Short mmCIF file of N, CA, C and O in Angstrom, two decimals:
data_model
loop_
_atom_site.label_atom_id
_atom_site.label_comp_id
_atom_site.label_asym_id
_atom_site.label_seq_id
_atom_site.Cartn_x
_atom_site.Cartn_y
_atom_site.Cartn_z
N UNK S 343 -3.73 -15.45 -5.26
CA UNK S 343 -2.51 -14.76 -5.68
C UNK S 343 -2.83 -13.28 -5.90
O UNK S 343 -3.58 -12.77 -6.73
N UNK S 344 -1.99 -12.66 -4.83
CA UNK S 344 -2.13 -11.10 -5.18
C UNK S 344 -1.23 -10.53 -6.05
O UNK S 344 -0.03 -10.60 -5.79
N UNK S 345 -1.86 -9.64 -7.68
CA UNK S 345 -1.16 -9.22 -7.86
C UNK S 345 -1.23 -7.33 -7.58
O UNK S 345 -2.12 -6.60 -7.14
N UNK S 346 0.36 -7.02 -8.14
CA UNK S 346 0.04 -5.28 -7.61
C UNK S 346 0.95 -4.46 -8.85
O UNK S 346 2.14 -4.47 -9.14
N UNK S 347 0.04 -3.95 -9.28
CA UNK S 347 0.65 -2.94 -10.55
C UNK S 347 0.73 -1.55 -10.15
O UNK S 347 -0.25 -0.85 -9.87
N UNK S 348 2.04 -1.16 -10.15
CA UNK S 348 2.38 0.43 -9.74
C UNK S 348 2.23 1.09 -11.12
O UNK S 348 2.23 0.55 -12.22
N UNK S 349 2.11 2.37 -10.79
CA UNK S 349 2.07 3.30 -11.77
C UNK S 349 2.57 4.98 -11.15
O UNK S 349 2.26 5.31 -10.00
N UNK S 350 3.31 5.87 -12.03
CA UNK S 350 3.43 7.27 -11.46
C UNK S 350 4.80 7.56 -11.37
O UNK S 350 5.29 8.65 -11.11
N UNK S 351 5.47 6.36 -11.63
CA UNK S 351 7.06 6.52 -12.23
C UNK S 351 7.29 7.68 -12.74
O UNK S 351 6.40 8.47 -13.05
N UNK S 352 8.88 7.94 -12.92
CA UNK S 352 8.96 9.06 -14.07
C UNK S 352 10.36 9.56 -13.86
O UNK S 352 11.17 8.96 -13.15
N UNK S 353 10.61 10.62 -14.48
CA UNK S 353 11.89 11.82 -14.57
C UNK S 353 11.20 12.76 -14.06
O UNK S 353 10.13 13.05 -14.59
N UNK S 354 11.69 13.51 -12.84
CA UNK S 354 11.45 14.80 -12.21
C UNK S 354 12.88 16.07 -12.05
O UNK S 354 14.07 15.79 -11.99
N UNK S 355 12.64 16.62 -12.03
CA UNK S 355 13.92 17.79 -11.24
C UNK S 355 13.54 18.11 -9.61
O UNK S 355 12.50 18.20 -8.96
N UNK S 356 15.13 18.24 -9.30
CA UNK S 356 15.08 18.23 -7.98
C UNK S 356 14.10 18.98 -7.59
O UNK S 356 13.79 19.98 -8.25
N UNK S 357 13.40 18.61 -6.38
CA UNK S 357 12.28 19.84 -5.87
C UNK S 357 11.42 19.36 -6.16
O UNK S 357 10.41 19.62 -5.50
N UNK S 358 11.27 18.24 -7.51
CA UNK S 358 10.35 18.53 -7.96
C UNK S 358 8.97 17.80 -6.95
O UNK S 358 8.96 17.94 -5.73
N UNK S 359 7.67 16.89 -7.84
CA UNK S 359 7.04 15.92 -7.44
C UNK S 359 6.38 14.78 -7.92
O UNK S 359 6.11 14.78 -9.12
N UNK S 360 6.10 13.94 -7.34
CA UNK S 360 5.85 12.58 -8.17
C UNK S 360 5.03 11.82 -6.87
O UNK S 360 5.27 11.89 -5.67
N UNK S 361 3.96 11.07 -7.60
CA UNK S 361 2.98 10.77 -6.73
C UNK S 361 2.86 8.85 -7.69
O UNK S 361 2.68 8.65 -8.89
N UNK S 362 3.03 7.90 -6.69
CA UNK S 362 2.98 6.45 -7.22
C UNK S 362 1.79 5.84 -6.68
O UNK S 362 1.69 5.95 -5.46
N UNK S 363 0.72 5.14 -7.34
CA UNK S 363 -0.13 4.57 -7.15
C UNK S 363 0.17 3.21 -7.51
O UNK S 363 0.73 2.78 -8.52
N UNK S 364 -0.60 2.29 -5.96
CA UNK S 364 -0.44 0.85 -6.69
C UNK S 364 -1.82 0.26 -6.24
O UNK S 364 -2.19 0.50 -5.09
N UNK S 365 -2.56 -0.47 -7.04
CA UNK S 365 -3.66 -1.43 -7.04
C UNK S 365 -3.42 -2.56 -6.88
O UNK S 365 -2.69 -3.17 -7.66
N UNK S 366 -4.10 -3.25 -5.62
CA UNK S 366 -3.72 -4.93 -5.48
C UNK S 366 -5.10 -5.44 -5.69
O UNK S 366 -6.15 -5.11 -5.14
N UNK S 367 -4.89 -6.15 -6.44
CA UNK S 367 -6.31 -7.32 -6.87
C UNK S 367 -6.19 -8.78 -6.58
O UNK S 367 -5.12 -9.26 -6.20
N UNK S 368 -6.98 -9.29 -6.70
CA UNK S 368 -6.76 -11.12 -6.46
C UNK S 368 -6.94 -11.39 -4.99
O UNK S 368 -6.93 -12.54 -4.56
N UNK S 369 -7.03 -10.83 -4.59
CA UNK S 369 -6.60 -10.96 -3.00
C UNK S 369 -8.02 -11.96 -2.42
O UNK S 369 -9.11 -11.41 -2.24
N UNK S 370 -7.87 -13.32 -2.19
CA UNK S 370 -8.92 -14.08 -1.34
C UNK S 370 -8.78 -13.50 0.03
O UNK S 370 -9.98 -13.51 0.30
N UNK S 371 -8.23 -13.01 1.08
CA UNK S 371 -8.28 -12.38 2.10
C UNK S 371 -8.49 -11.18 2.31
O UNK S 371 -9.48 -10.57 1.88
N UNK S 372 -7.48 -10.65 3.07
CA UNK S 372 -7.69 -9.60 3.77
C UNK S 372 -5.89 -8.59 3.56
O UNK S 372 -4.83 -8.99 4.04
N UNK S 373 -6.07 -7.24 2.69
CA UNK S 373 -4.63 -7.10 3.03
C UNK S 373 -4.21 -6.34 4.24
O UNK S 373 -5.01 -5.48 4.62
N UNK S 374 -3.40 -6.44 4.72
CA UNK S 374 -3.05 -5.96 5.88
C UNK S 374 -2.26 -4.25 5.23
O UNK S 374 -2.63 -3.21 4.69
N UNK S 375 -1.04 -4.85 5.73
CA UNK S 375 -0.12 -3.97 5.46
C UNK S 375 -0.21 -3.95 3.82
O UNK S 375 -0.56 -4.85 3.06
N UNK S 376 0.33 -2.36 3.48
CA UNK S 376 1.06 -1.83 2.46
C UNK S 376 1.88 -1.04 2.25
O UNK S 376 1.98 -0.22 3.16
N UNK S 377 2.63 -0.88 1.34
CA UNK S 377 3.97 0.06 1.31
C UNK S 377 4.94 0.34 0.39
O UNK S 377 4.84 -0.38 -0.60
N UNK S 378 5.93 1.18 0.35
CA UNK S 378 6.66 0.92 -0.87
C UNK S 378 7.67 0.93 -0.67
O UNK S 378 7.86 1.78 0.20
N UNK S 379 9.21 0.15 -1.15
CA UNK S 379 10.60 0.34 -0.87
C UNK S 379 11.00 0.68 -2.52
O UNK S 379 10.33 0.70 -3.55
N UNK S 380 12.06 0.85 -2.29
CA UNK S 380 13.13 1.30 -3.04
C UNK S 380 14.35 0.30 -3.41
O UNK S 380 14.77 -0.44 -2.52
N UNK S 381 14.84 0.29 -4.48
CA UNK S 381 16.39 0.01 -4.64
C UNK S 381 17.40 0.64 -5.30
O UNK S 381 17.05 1.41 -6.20
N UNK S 382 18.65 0.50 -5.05
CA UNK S 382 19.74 1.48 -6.56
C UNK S 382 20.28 0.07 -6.61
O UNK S 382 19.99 -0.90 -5.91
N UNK S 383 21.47 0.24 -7.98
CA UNK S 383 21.71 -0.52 -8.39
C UNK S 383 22.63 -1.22 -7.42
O UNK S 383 23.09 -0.38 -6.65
N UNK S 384 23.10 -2.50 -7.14
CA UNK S 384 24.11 -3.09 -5.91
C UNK S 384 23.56 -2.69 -4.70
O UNK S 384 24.25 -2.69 -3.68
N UNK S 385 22.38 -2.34 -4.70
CA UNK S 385 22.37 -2.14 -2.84
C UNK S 385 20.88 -2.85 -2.43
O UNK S 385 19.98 -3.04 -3.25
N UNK S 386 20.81 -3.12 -1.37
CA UNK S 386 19.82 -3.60 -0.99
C UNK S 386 18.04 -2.96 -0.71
O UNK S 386 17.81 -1.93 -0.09
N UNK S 387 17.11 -3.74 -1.25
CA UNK S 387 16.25 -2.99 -1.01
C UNK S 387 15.58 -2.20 0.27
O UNK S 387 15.55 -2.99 1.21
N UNK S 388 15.23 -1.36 0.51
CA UNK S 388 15.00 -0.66 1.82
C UNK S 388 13.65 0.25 1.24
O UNK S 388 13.28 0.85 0.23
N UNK S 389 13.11 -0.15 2.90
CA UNK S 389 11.60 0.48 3.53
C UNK S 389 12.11 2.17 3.31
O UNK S 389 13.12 2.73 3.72
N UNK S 390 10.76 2.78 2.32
CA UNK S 390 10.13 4.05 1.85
C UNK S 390 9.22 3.98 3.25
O UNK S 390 9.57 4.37 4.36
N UNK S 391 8.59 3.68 3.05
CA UNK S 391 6.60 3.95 4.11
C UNK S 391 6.05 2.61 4.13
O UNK S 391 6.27 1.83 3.21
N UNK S 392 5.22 2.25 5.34
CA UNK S 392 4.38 1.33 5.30
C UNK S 392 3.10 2.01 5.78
O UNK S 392 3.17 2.94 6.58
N UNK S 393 1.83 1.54 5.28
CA UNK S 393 0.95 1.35 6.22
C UNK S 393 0.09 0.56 6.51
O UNK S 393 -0.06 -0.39 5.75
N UNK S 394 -0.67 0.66 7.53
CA UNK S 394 -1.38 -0.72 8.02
C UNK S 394 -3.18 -0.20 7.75
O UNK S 394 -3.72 0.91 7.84
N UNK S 395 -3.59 -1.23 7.46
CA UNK S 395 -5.31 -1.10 7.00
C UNK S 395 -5.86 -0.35 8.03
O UNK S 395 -6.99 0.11 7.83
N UNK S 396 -5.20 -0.11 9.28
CA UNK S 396 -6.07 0.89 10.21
C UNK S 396 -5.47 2.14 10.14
O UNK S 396 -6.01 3.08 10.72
N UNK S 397 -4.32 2.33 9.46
CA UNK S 397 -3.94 4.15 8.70
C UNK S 397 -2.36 4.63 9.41
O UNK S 397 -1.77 5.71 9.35
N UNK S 398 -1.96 3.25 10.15
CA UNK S 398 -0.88 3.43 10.87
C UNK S 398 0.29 3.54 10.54
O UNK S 398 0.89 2.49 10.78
N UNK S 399 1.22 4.66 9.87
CA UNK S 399 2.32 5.09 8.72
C UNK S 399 3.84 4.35 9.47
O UNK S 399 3.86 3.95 10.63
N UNK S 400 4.79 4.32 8.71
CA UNK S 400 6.17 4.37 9.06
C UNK S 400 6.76 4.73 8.34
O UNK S 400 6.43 4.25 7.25
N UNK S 401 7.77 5.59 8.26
CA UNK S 401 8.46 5.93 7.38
C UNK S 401 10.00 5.94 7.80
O UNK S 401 10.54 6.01 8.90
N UNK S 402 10.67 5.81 6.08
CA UNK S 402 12.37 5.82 6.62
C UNK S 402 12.90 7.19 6.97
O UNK S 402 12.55 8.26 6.46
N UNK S 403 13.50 7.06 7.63
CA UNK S 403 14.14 9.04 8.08
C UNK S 403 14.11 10.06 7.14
O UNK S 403 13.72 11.22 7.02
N UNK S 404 14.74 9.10 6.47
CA UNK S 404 15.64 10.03 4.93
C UNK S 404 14.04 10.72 4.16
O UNK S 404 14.17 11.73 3.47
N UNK S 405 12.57 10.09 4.36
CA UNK S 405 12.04 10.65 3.71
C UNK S 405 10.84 11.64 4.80
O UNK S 405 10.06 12.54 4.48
N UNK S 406 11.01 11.29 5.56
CA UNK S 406 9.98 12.24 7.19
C UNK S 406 9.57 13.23 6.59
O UNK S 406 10.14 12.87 5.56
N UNK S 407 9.01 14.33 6.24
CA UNK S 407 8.61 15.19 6.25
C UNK S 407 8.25 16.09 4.51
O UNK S 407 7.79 17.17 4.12
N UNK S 408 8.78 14.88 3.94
CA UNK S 408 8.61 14.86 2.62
C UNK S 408 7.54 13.98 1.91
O UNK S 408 6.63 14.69 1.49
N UNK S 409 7.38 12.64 1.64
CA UNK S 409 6.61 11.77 1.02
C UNK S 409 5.73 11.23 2.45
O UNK S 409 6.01 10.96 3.62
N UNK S 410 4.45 11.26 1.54
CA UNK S 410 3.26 10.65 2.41
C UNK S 410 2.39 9.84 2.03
O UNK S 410 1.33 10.14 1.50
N UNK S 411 2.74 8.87 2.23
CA UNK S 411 1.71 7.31 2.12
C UNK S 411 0.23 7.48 2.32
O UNK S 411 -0.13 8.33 3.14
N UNK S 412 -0.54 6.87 1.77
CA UNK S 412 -2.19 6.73 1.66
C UNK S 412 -2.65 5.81 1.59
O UNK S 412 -1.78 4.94 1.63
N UNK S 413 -3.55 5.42 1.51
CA UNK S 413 -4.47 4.18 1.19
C UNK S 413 -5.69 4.43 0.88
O UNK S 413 -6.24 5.43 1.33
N UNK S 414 -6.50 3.34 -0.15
CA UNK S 414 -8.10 3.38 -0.47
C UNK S 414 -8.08 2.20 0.47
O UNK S 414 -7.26 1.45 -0.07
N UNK S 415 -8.38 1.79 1.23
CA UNK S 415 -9.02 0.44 2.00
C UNK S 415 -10.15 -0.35 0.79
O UNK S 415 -9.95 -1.49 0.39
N UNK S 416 -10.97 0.26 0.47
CA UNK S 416 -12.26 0.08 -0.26
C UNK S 416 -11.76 -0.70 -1.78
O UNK S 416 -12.40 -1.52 -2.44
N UNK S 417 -10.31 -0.09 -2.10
CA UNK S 417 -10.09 -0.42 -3.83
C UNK S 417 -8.97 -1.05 -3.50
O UNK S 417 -8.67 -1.85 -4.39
N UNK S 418 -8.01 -1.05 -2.38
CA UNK S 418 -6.92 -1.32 -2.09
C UNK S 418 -5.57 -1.08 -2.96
O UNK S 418 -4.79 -1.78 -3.61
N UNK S 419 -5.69 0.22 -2.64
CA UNK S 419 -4.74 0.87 -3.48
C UNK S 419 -3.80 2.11 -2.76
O UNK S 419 -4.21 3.20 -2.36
N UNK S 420 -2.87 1.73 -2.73
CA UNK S 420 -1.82 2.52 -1.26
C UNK S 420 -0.82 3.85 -2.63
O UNK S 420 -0.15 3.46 -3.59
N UNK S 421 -0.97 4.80 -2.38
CA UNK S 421 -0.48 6.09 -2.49
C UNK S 421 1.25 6.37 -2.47
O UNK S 421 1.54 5.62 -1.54
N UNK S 422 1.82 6.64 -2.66
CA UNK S 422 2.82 7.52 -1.88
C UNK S 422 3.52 8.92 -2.68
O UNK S 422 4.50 8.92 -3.44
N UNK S 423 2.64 10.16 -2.21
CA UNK S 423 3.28 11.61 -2.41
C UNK S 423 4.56 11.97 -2.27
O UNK S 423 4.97 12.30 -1.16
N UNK S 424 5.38 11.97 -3.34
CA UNK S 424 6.78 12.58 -2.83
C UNK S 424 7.14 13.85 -3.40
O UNK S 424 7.28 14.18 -4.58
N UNK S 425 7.28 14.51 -2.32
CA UNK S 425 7.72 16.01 -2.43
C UNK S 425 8.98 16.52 -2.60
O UNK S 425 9.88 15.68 -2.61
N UNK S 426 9.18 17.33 -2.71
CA UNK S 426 10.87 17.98 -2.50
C UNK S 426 11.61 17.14 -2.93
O UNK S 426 12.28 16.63 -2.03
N UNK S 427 11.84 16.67 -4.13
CA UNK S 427 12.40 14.79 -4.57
C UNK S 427 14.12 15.42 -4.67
O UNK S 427 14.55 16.46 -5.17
N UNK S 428 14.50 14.81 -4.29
CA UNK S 428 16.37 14.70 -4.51
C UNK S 428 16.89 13.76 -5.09
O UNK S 428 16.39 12.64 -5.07
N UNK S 429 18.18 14.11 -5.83
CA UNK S 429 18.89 12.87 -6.45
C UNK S 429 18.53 11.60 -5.61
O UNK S 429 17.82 10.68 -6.01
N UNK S 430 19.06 11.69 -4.53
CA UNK S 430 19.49 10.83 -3.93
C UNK S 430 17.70 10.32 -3.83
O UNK S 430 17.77 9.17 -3.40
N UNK S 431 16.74 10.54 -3.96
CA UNK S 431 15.73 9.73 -4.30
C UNK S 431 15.75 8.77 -5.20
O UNK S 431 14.73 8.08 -5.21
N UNK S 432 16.75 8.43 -6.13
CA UNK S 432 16.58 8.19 -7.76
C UNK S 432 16.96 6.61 -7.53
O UNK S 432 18.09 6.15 -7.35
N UNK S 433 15.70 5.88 -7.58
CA UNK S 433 15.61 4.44 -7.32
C UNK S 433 14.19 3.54 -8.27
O UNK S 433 13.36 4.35 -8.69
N UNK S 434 13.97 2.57 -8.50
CA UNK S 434 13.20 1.82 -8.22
C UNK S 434 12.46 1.56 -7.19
O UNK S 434 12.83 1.01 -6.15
N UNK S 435 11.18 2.01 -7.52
CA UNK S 435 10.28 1.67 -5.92
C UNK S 435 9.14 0.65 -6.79
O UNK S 435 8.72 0.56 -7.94
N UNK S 436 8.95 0.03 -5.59
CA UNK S 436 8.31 -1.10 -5.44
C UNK S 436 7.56 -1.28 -4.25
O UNK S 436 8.06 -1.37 -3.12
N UNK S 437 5.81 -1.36 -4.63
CA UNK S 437 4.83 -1.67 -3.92
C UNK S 437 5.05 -3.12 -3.49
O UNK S 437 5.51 -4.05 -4.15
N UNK S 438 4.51 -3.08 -1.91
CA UNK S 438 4.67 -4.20 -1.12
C UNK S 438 3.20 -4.27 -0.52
O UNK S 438 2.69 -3.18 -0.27
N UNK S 439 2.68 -5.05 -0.34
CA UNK S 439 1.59 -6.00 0.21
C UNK S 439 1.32 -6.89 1.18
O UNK S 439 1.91 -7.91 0.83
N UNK S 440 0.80 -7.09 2.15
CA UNK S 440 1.07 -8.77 2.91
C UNK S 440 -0.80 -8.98 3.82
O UNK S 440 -1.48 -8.58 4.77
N UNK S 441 -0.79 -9.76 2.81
CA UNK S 441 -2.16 -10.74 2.43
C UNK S 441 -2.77 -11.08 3.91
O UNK S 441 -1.79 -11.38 4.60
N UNK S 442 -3.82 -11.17 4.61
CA UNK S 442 -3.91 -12.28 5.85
C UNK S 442 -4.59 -13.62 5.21
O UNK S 442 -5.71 -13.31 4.81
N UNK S 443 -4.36 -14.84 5.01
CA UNK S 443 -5.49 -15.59 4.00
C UNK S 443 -5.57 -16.68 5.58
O UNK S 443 -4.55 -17.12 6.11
N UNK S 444 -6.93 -16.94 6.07
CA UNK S 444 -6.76 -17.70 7.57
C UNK S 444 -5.97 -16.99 8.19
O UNK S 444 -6.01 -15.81 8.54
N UNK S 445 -5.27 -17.73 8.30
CA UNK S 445 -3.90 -17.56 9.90
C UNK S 445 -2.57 -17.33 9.31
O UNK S 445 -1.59 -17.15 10.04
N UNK S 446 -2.49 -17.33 8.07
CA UNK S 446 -1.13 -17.09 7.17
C UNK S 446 -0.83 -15.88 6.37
O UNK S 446 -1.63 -15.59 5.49
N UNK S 447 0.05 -15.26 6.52
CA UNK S 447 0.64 -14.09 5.94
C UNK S 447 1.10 -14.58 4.59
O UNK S 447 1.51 -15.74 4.50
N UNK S 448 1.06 -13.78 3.50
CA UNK S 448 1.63 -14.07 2.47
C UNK S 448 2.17 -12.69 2.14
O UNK S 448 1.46 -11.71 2.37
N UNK S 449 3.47 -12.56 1.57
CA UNK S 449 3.92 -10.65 0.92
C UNK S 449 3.98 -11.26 -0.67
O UNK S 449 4.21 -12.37 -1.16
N UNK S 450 3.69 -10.17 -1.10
CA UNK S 450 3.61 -10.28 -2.10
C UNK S 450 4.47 -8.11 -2.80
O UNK S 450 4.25 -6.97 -2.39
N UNK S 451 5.15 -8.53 -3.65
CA UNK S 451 5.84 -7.35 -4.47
C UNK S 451 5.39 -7.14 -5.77
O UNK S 451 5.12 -8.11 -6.48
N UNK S 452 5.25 -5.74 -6.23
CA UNK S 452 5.26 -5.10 -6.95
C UNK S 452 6.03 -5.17 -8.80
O UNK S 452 5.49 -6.26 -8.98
N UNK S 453 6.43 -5.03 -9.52
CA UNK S 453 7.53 -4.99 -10.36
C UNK S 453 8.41 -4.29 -10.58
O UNK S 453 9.37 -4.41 -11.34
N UNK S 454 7.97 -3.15 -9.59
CA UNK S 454 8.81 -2.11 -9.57
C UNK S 454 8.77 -0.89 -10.28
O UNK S 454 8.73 -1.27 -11.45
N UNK S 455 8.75 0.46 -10.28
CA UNK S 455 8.76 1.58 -11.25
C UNK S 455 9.79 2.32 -10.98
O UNK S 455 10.37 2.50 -9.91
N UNK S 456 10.02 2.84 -12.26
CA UNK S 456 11.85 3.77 -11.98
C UNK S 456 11.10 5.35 -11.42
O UNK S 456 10.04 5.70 -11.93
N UNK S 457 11.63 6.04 -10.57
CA UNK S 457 11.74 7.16 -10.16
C UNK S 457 13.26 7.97 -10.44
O UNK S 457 14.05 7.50 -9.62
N UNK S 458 13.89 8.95 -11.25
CA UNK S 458 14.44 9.36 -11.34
C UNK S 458 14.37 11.16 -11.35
O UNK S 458 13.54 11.95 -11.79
N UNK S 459 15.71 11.32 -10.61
CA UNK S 459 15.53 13.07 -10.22
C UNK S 459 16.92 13.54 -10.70
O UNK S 459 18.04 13.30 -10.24
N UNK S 460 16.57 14.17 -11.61
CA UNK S 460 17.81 14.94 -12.06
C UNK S 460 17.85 16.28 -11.66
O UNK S 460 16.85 17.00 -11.71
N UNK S 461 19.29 16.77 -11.14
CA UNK S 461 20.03 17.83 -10.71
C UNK S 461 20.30 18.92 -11.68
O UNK S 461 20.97 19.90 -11.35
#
């Protein structure tokens, strides 16, 4: 059982920056992917960044050229820099994970940390 504790939450002003770290431990395998999504209240959660243990990024539009995903491979602990933060950043993000254990994928989530950007 993997678990993953975020940290780096907070209150920013627009512009401002905020940097979230998450550590996954427990892990009998191998983690693959990592990443972080977001939610607001009534809406569905949605893909921030992923990346893959060989350094391979994705990101949602809305954040391209702003927030940048990382990884320790070694401590397994995935990053994400967000720059230039806007209201419309102001969510719950939540570290994501997905385990290889054998031949089976397992995801495993985060608890979530509030990010808020006031105008």
């Amino acid at each position: 059982q993997v678990q993953l504790v975020e940290s780096g939450g907070g209150l920013v002003q627009v512009g401002g920056s905020l940097r979230l770290s998450c550590a996954a431990s427990g892990s009998s395998g191998r983690i693959n992917a990592m990443g972080w999504y977001r939610q607001t209240p009534g809406k569905a959660r949605k893909l921030v960044a992923t990346i893959s243990s060989g350094g391979t990024t994705n990101y949602a539009d809305s954040v391209k050229g702003r927030f940048t995903i990382s990884r320790d491979n070694a401590k397994d602990v995935v990053y994400l820099q967000m720059n230039s933060l806007k209201p419309e950043d102001t969510a719950v993000y939540s570290c994501y994970a997905r385990e290889r254990s054998g031949v089976i994928d397992y995801d495993y989530w985060g608890q979530g940390t509030q990010v808020t950007v006031s105008s």
